[in-house]
Amino acid sequence: MFRFEEPAYLYLLLLLPVLALLYWYSNYRRRRAIRKFGDPELMAMLMPDVSKYRPDVKFGIIWLVVGLFSLLLARPQFGSKLETVKRQGVEVMIALDISNSMLAQDVQPSRLAKAKRLVAQLVDKMENDKVGMIVFAGDAFTQLPITSDYISAKMFLESIDPSLISKQGTAIGAAINLATRSFTPQEGVGRAVIVITDGENHEGGAVEAATEAAKKGIQVNVLGVGLPDGAPIPMEGTNDYRKDREGNVIVTRLNEAMCQEIAKAGNGLYVRVDNTNNAQKAIGQEINKMAKADVETQVYTEFNEQFQAVAWFILILLLVEMLILERKNPLFRNIHLFSNKK
């Protein structure tokens, strides 16, 4: 496993485009100043020792050194010892609705963006728990198998958008059934499914799926995203909204009654997700109430520092930069002139 011990130093990489822009602007001003004195080609003949490309090469090396130095400070490491450890935690499967109706903006910045932000906050609060992700619209599939790798969970979360599933609909029942089968076989651990949806175009079977999950000791919580008054669905890449066959703008509304019914059948909690953080707090408190058991997790317990290799590379680059002169080597120029006289 590869990681950075001090990842905050990677923000130094933001200096790279700034340095490149400053160097380009400096060259632009220098060329403009040369043009004021005369024709650039004539000026180049009057300054035969001036190299056109060597300053660029030297800057490129320094630019690369700055980038590598930020990696050096971040302390790259490779995991060298994988062990199975037991920690007190729960297992949570998150089923996220990614149908087109989740693009509505009655919750800012949109229903889906708000839901993803909420999931990211939940993952940030986890310590010894396991989490998995399912996405659904007309179909449901596993986006992330249940894991304690929170970094991967947030990476997979960022990639979620409605284009992952072409079939439209809201197959909540299929999502709950898939989530129920996705937990580990370990005994005694608290398990919960968190369904995040607006309930639009509900296809049925969700209440029955939640009931079956509850019978297996799995709590089904529902977070309803949106407002009952509804909102139009933006068409991505345009300033227009989705319309029906008659040309009327489609307004998607939160089906709150259905969401409440599913949560009740699953012995879980229903919370409406609005423009506040109340939903995140409520579901976090609900998860904390669950029975925690020893969750077996494979983790790297030893890491080998890799910064030495980066440091040597930086040193070599600096030596090369020092050996490259700003001007052409006079010796080579004299040899060239001597060969021309012959």
Short mmCIF file of C-alpha atoms in Angstrom, two decimals:
data_model
loop_
_atom_site.label_atom_id
_atom_site.label_comp_id
_atom_site.label_asym_id
_atom_site.label_seq_id
_atom_site.Cartn_x
_atom_site.Cartn_y
_atom_site.Cartn_z
CA MET A 1 0.00 0.00 0.00
CA PHE A 2 1.29 3.44 -0.92
CA ARG A 3 0.53 6.52 1.14
CA PHE A 4 1.86 9.95 2.18
CA GLU A 5 2.54 10.46 5.88
CA GLU A 6 2.21 14.27 5.57
CA PRO A 7 -0.18 14.79 2.61
CA ALA A 8 -0.76 18.48 3.47
CA TYR A 9 2.59 19.30 1.85
CA LEU A 10 1.17 18.19 -1.51
CA TYR A 11 -0.57 21.57 -1.65
CA LEU A 12 2.86 22.93 -2.59
CA LEU A 13 2.21 21.44 -6.03
CA LEU A 14 -0.14 24.36 -6.58
CA LEU A 15 2.99 26.50 -6.92
CA LEU A 16 3.93 24.75 -10.18
CA PRO A 17 1.41 26.43 -12.51
CA VAL A 18 2.13 29.78 -10.83
CA LEU A 19 5.89 29.40 -11.44
CA ALA A 20 5.28 28.36 -15.05
CA LEU A 21 3.06 31.38 -15.64
CA LEU A 22 5.60 33.78 -14.09
CA TYR A 23 8.41 32.30 -16.21
CA TRP A 24 6.36 32.63 -19.39
CA TYR A 25 5.50 36.24 -18.57
CA SER A 26 9.16 37.04 -17.84
CA ASN A 27 10.19 35.62 -21.22
CA TYR A 28 7.42 37.54 -22.93
CA ARG A 29 8.63 40.84 -21.45
CA ARG A 30 12.26 40.01 -22.33
CA ARG A 31 11.39 39.27 -25.97
CA ARG A 32 9.34 42.43 -26.21
CA ALA A 33 12.27 44.46 -24.81
CA ILE A 34 14.67 42.91 -27.38
CA ARG A 35 12.33 43.89 -30.23
CA LYS A 36 12.63 47.52 -29.17
CA PHE A 37 16.37 47.41 -29.91
CA GLY A 38 16.08 45.85 -33.35
CA ASP A 39 15.29 42.75 -35.37
CA PRO A 40 15.42 39.61 -33.13
CA GLU A 41 17.43 37.64 -35.72
CA LEU A 42 20.00 40.41 -36.03
CA MET A 43 20.25 40.68 -32.23
CA ALA A 44 20.81 36.93 -32.04
CA MET A 45 23.77 37.26 -34.46
CA LEU A 46 25.23 40.03 -32.29
CA MET A 47 24.98 37.79 -29.22
CA PRO A 48 26.35 34.43 -30.43
CA ASP A 49 27.04 33.19 -26.91
CA VAL A 50 23.40 33.54 -25.80
CA SER A 51 21.57 30.21 -25.82
CA LYS A 52 17.92 30.18 -26.82
CA TYR A 53 16.98 26.92 -25.12
CA ARG A 54 19.29 26.47 -22.14
CA PRO A 55 17.38 28.88 -19.84
CA ASP A 56 14.21 26.91 -20.57
CA VAL A 57 15.95 23.65 -19.74
CA LYS A 58 17.32 25.08 -16.49
CA PHE A 59 13.90 26.40 -15.52
CA GLY A 60 12.30 23.04 -16.36
CA ILE A 61 14.73 21.29 -14.02
CA ILE A 62 14.07 23.75 -11.17
CA TRP A 63 10.32 23.44 -11.81
CA LEU A 64 10.58 19.65 -11.53
CA VAL A 65 12.68 19.97 -8.36
CA VAL A 66 9.98 22.10 -6.70
CA GLY A 67 7.40 19.43 -7.50
CA LEU A 68 9.60 16.62 -6.22
CA PHE A 69 10.44 18.61 -3.10
CA SER A 70 6.74 18.79 -2.22
CA LEU A 71 6.58 15.00 -2.58
CA LEU A 72 9.67 14.72 -0.39
CA LEU A 73 8.06 16.76 2.40
CA ALA A 74 4.86 14.68 2.11
CA ARG A 75 6.95 11.59 3.01
CA PRO A 76 5.93 8.84 0.55
CA GLN A 77 5.71 5.41 2.17
CA PHE A 78 5.02 1.83 1.12
CA GLY A 79 3.21 -0.58 3.42
CA SER A 80 5.37 -3.56 4.20
CA LYS A 81 3.39 -5.62 6.70
CA LEU A 82 -0.29 -6.54 6.36
CA GLU A 83 -2.04 -7.70 9.53
CA THR A 84 -5.60 -8.60 10.49
CA VAL A 85 -6.73 -6.54 13.46
CA LYS A 86 -9.98 -6.42 15.42
CA ARG A 87 -11.68 -3.13 16.14
CA GLN A 88 -15.02 -2.19 17.64
CA GLY A 89 -17.31 -1.00 14.84
CA VAL A 90 -20.40 -1.48 12.69
CA GLU A 91 -21.07 -2.21 9.01
CA VAL A 92 -22.93 0.31 6.86
CA MET A 93 -24.08 -0.07 3.26
CA ILE A 94 -25.05 3.20 1.57
CA ALA A 95 -27.52 2.95 -1.33
CA LEU A 96 -27.44 6.17 -3.34
CA ASP A 97 -30.10 7.14 -5.88
CA ILE A 98 -28.45 8.47 -9.06
CA SER A 99 -31.53 8.83 -11.26
CA ASN A 100 -31.89 12.03 -13.29
CA SER A 101 -34.36 13.47 -10.78
CA MET A 102 -31.46 13.71 -8.30
CA LEU A 103 -30.07 16.55 -10.42
CA ALA A 104 -32.90 18.84 -9.27
CA GLN A 105 -31.70 21.88 -7.36
CA ASP A 106 -34.36 22.36 -4.69
CA VAL A 107 -31.52 21.31 -2.36
CA GLN A 108 -28.30 23.19 -3.06
CA PRO A 109 -26.17 22.71 -5.04
CA SER A 110 -28.28 19.76 -6.24
CA ARG A 111 -29.89 16.72 -4.65
CA LEU A 112 -27.10 14.41 -5.79
CA ALA A 113 -24.28 16.81 -4.87
CA LYS A 114 -25.81 17.34 -1.43
CA ALA A 115 -26.18 13.57 -0.96
CA LYS A 116 -22.55 12.95 -1.94
CA ARG A 117 -21.39 15.65 0.44
CA LEU A 118 -23.44 14.05 3.23
CA VAL A 119 -21.93 10.61 2.54
CA ALA A 120 -18.42 12.13 2.57
CA GLN A 121 -19.14 13.66 5.99
CA LEU A 122 -20.40 10.31 7.30
CA VAL A 123 -17.25 8.56 6.08
CA ASP A 124 -15.10 11.24 7.70
CA LYS A 125 -16.72 10.47 11.05
CA MET A 126 -16.04 6.73 10.79
CA GLU A 127 -13.09 5.23 12.64
CA ASN A 128 -13.41 1.48 13.09
CA ASP A 129 -16.49 0.86 10.95
CA LYS A 130 -16.87 -0.69 7.51
CA VAL A 131 -18.70 1.02 4.67
CA GLY A 132 -19.86 0.01 1.21
CA MET A 133 -21.71 1.81 -1.57
CA ILE A 134 -24.47 0.85 -3.96
CA VAL A 135 -25.82 3.10 -6.70
CA PHE A 136 -29.22 2.67 -8.23
CA ALA A 137 -31.70 4.13 -10.69
CA GLY A 138 -33.69 1.64 -12.80
CA ASP A 139 -31.07 -0.95 -11.80
CA ALA A 140 -28.80 -1.33 -8.78
CA PHE A 141 -25.16 -2.35 -8.66
CA THR A 142 -22.30 -2.30 -6.17
CA GLN A 143 -20.03 0.70 -6.58
CA LEU A 144 -17.78 -0.23 -3.62
CA PRO A 145 -17.77 -3.56 -1.72
CA ILE A 146 -17.85 -3.18 2.04
CA THR A 147 -14.46 -2.03 3.29
CA SER A 148 -12.63 -0.04 5.95
CA ASP A 149 -10.61 1.81 3.30
CA TYR A 150 -12.17 5.25 3.69
CA ILE A 151 -9.84 6.88 1.17
CA SER A 152 -11.07 4.54 -1.57
CA ALA A 153 -14.66 5.11 -0.43
CA LYS A 154 -14.34 8.85 -0.98
CA MET A 155 -12.58 8.34 -4.31
CA PHE A 156 -15.40 6.11 -5.57
CA LEU A 157 -17.92 8.61 -4.22
CA GLU A 158 -16.44 11.42 -6.33
CA SER A 159 -16.91 9.38 -9.52
CA ILE A 160 -20.63 8.82 -9.00
CA ASP A 161 -23.02 10.53 -11.43
CA PRO A 162 -26.26 9.60 -13.28
CA SER A 163 -24.35 8.39 -16.37
CA LEU A 164 -23.32 5.22 -14.47
CA ILE A 165 -26.79 3.73 -15.05
CA SER A 166 -28.65 4.32 -18.30
CA LYS A 167 -31.92 2.72 -17.21
CA GLN A 168 -34.06 5.31 -15.46
CA GLY A 169 -36.32 4.64 -12.48
CA THR A 170 -35.94 4.27 -8.72
CA ALA A 171 -35.33 0.61 -7.92
CA ILE A 172 -35.13 1.04 -4.14
CA GLY A 173 -36.22 -2.55 -3.51
CA ALA A 174 -33.42 -3.94 -5.69
CA ALA A 175 -30.92 -1.67 -3.94
CA ILE A 176 -31.99 -2.82 -0.46
CA ASN A 177 -31.87 -6.49 -1.49
CA LEU A 178 -28.38 -6.04 -2.92
CA ALA A 179 -27.22 -4.19 0.20
CA THR A 180 -28.61 -6.96 2.42
CA ARG A 181 -26.43 -9.50 0.59
CA SER A 182 -23.33 -7.29 0.74
CA PHE A 183 -22.48 -7.50 4.46
CA THR A 184 -19.79 -9.76 5.86
CA PRO A 185 -20.85 -13.06 7.47
CA GLN A 186 -19.41 -12.00 10.82
CA GLU A 187 -21.74 -12.54 13.79
CA GLY A 188 -22.77 -9.93 16.34
CA VAL A 189 -21.86 -6.82 14.36
CA GLY A 190 -24.40 -4.02 13.95
CA ARG A 191 -25.55 -3.59 10.34
CA ALA A 192 -27.43 -0.77 8.66
CA VAL A 193 -28.52 0.21 5.18
CA ILE A 194 -28.79 3.93 4.44
CA VAL A 195 -30.97 4.62 1.42
CA ILE A 196 -30.54 8.14 0.02
CA THR A 197 -33.25 8.96 -2.50
CA ASP A 198 -35.98 11.36 -3.57
CA GLY A 199 -38.37 8.44 -4.08
CA GLU A 200 -39.35 9.67 -7.55
CA ASN A 201 -40.73 7.00 -9.95
CA HIS A 202 -40.61 4.38 -7.19
CA GLU A 203 -40.88 0.91 -8.77
CA GLY A 204 -42.30 -1.02 -5.83
CA GLY A 205 -40.95 -3.84 -3.67
CA ALA A 206 -39.03 -1.49 -1.38
CA VAL A 207 -41.23 -1.97 1.68
CA GLU A 208 -41.04 -5.74 1.31
CA ALA A 209 -37.24 -5.59 0.92
CA ALA A 210 -36.92 -3.41 4.02
CA THR A 211 -39.11 -5.82 5.99
CA GLU A 212 -36.93 -8.78 5.00
CA ALA A 213 -33.79 -6.86 5.94
CA ALA A 214 -35.22 -6.03 9.36
CA LYS A 215 -35.95 -9.72 9.96
CA LYS A 216 -32.23 -10.39 9.46
CA GLY A 217 -31.30 -7.73 12.01
CA ILE A 218 -30.37 -5.14 9.40
CA GLN A 219 -31.69 -1.64 10.03
CA VAL A 220 -32.90 0.27 6.97
CA ASN A 221 -32.66 4.05 7.27
CA VAL A 222 -33.93 6.43 4.60
CA LEU A 223 -32.71 9.93 3.85
CA GLY A 224 -35.21 11.76 1.66
CA VAL A 225 -33.46 14.32 -0.56
CA GLY A 226 -35.46 17.25 -1.87
CA LEU A 227 -38.56 19.22 -1.06
CA PRO A 228 -42.22 18.15 -1.37
CA ASP A 229 -42.90 21.19 -3.58
CA GLY A 230 -40.37 19.86 -6.04
CA ALA A 231 -38.18 21.43 -8.71
CA PRO A 232 -37.47 21.04 -12.45
CA ILE A 233 -34.65 18.76 -13.61
CA PRO A 234 -31.80 20.59 -15.37
CA MET A 235 -30.45 19.21 -18.64
CA GLU A 236 -26.70 18.92 -18.25
CA GLY A 237 -24.73 21.21 -20.52
CA THR A 238 -27.66 23.50 -21.20
CA ASN A 239 -29.73 26.16 -19.45
CA ASP A 240 -32.93 24.24 -20.16
CA TYR A 241 -34.96 21.72 -18.15
CA ARG A 242 -36.20 18.23 -18.96
CA LYS A 243 -39.66 18.09 -20.56
CA ASP A 244 -42.26 15.38 -21.06
CA ARG A 245 -43.61 14.25 -24.43
CA GLU A 246 -46.09 17.13 -24.49
CA GLY A 247 -43.31 19.65 -24.00
CA ASN A 248 -44.14 20.46 -20.37
CA VAL A 249 -41.31 20.99 -17.90
CA ILE A 250 -41.01 17.96 -15.59
CA VAL A 251 -41.18 18.80 -11.88
CA THR A 252 -39.75 16.16 -9.54
CA ARG A 253 -41.05 16.03 -5.96
CA LEU A 254 -39.81 14.24 -2.86
CA ASN A 255 -42.04 11.24 -2.16
CA GLU A 256 -41.79 11.64 1.60
CA ALA A 257 -44.66 9.30 2.52
CA MET A 258 -43.04 6.40 0.67
CA CYS A 259 -39.65 7.10 2.24
CA GLN A 260 -41.20 7.10 5.71
CA GLU A 261 -42.97 3.81 4.98
CA ILE A 262 -39.73 2.11 3.93
CA ALA A 263 -37.90 3.34 7.04
CA LYS A 264 -40.71 2.14 9.28
CA ALA A 265 -40.68 -1.32 7.68
CA GLY A 266 -36.91 -1.50 8.12
CA ASN A 267 -37.02 -0.47 11.83
CA GLY A 268 -34.95 2.53 10.85
CA LEU A 269 -34.93 6.29 10.84
CA TYR A 270 -36.32 8.67 8.23
CA VAL A 271 -34.78 12.12 7.86
CA ARG A 272 -35.36 14.73 5.20
CA VAL A 273 -32.17 16.12 3.66
CA ASP A 274 -32.49 19.87 3.22
CA ASN A 275 -30.02 22.75 3.05
CA THR A 276 -28.86 22.20 6.65
CA ASN A 277 -26.63 19.54 8.25
CA ASN A 278 -29.44 18.12 10.40
CA ALA A 279 -29.70 14.90 8.37
CA GLN A 280 -26.01 14.13 8.72
CA LYS A 281 -26.15 14.66 12.49
CA ALA A 282 -29.30 12.54 12.88
CA ILE A 283 -28.02 9.56 10.90
CA GLY A 284 -24.63 9.78 12.63
CA GLN A 285 -26.30 9.57 16.03
CA GLU A 286 -28.39 6.60 14.84
CA ILE A 287 -25.28 4.71 13.72
CA ASN A 288 -23.57 5.42 17.04
CA LYS A 289 -26.50 3.75 18.86
CA MET A 290 -25.97 0.50 17.01
CA ALA A 291 -24.33 -2.45 18.70
CA LYS A 292 -20.62 -2.46 17.97
CA ALA A 293 -18.69 -5.70 17.70
CA ASP A 294 -15.14 -6.69 16.85
CA VAL A 295 -14.79 -5.97 13.13
CA GLU A 296 -11.88 -7.77 11.50
CA THR A 297 -9.88 -5.47 9.23
CA GLN A 298 -6.68 -5.96 7.27
CA VAL A 299 -4.37 -3.00 7.72
CA TYR A 300 -0.73 -2.19 7.06
CA THR A 301 1.04 -1.84 10.41
CA GLU A 302 4.51 -1.01 9.11
CA PHE A 303 5.52 1.49 6.44
CA ASN A 304 8.91 1.99 4.81
CA GLU A 305 9.97 5.55 4.03
CA GLN A 306 10.61 6.22 0.33
CA PHE A 307 11.73 9.85 0.55
CA GLN A 308 15.39 8.87 0.17
CA ALA A 309 14.91 7.98 -3.50
CA VAL A 310 13.17 11.29 -4.13
CA ALA A 311 15.97 13.17 -2.32
CA TRP A 312 18.65 11.52 -4.47
CA PHE A 313 16.73 12.35 -7.64
CA ILE A 314 16.43 15.99 -6.53
CA LEU A 315 20.17 16.12 -5.83
CA ILE A 316 21.00 14.73 -9.29
CA LEU A 317 18.69 17.25 -10.97
CA LEU A 318 20.30 20.15 -9.07
CA LEU A 319 23.78 18.99 -10.11
CA VAL A 320 22.64 18.81 -13.75
CA GLU A 321 21.12 22.27 -13.47
CA MET A 322 24.40 23.67 -12.12
CA LEU A 323 26.41 22.10 -14.97
CA ILE A 324 24.19 23.60 -17.65
CA LEU A 325 25.47 27.10 -18.42
CA GLU A 326 23.13 29.94 -19.37
CA ARG A 327 25.38 30.74 -22.35
CA LYS A 328 26.84 28.51 -25.02
CA ASN A 329 30.21 26.99 -24.24
CA PRO A 330 32.88 29.19 -25.93
CA LEU A 331 35.07 26.14 -26.56
CA PHE A 332 32.40 24.52 -28.72
CA ARG A 333 31.87 27.81 -30.57
CA ASN A 334 35.63 28.11 -31.34
CA ILE A 335 35.72 24.55 -32.61
CA HIS A 336 32.76 25.31 -34.86
CA LEU A 337 34.44 28.45 -36.26
CA PHE A 338 37.71 26.54 -36.82
CA SER A 339 35.90 23.81 -38.78
CA ASN A 340 34.20 26.46 -40.96
CA LYS A 341 37.58 28.08 -41.85
CA LYS A 342 38.84 24.76 -43.11
#
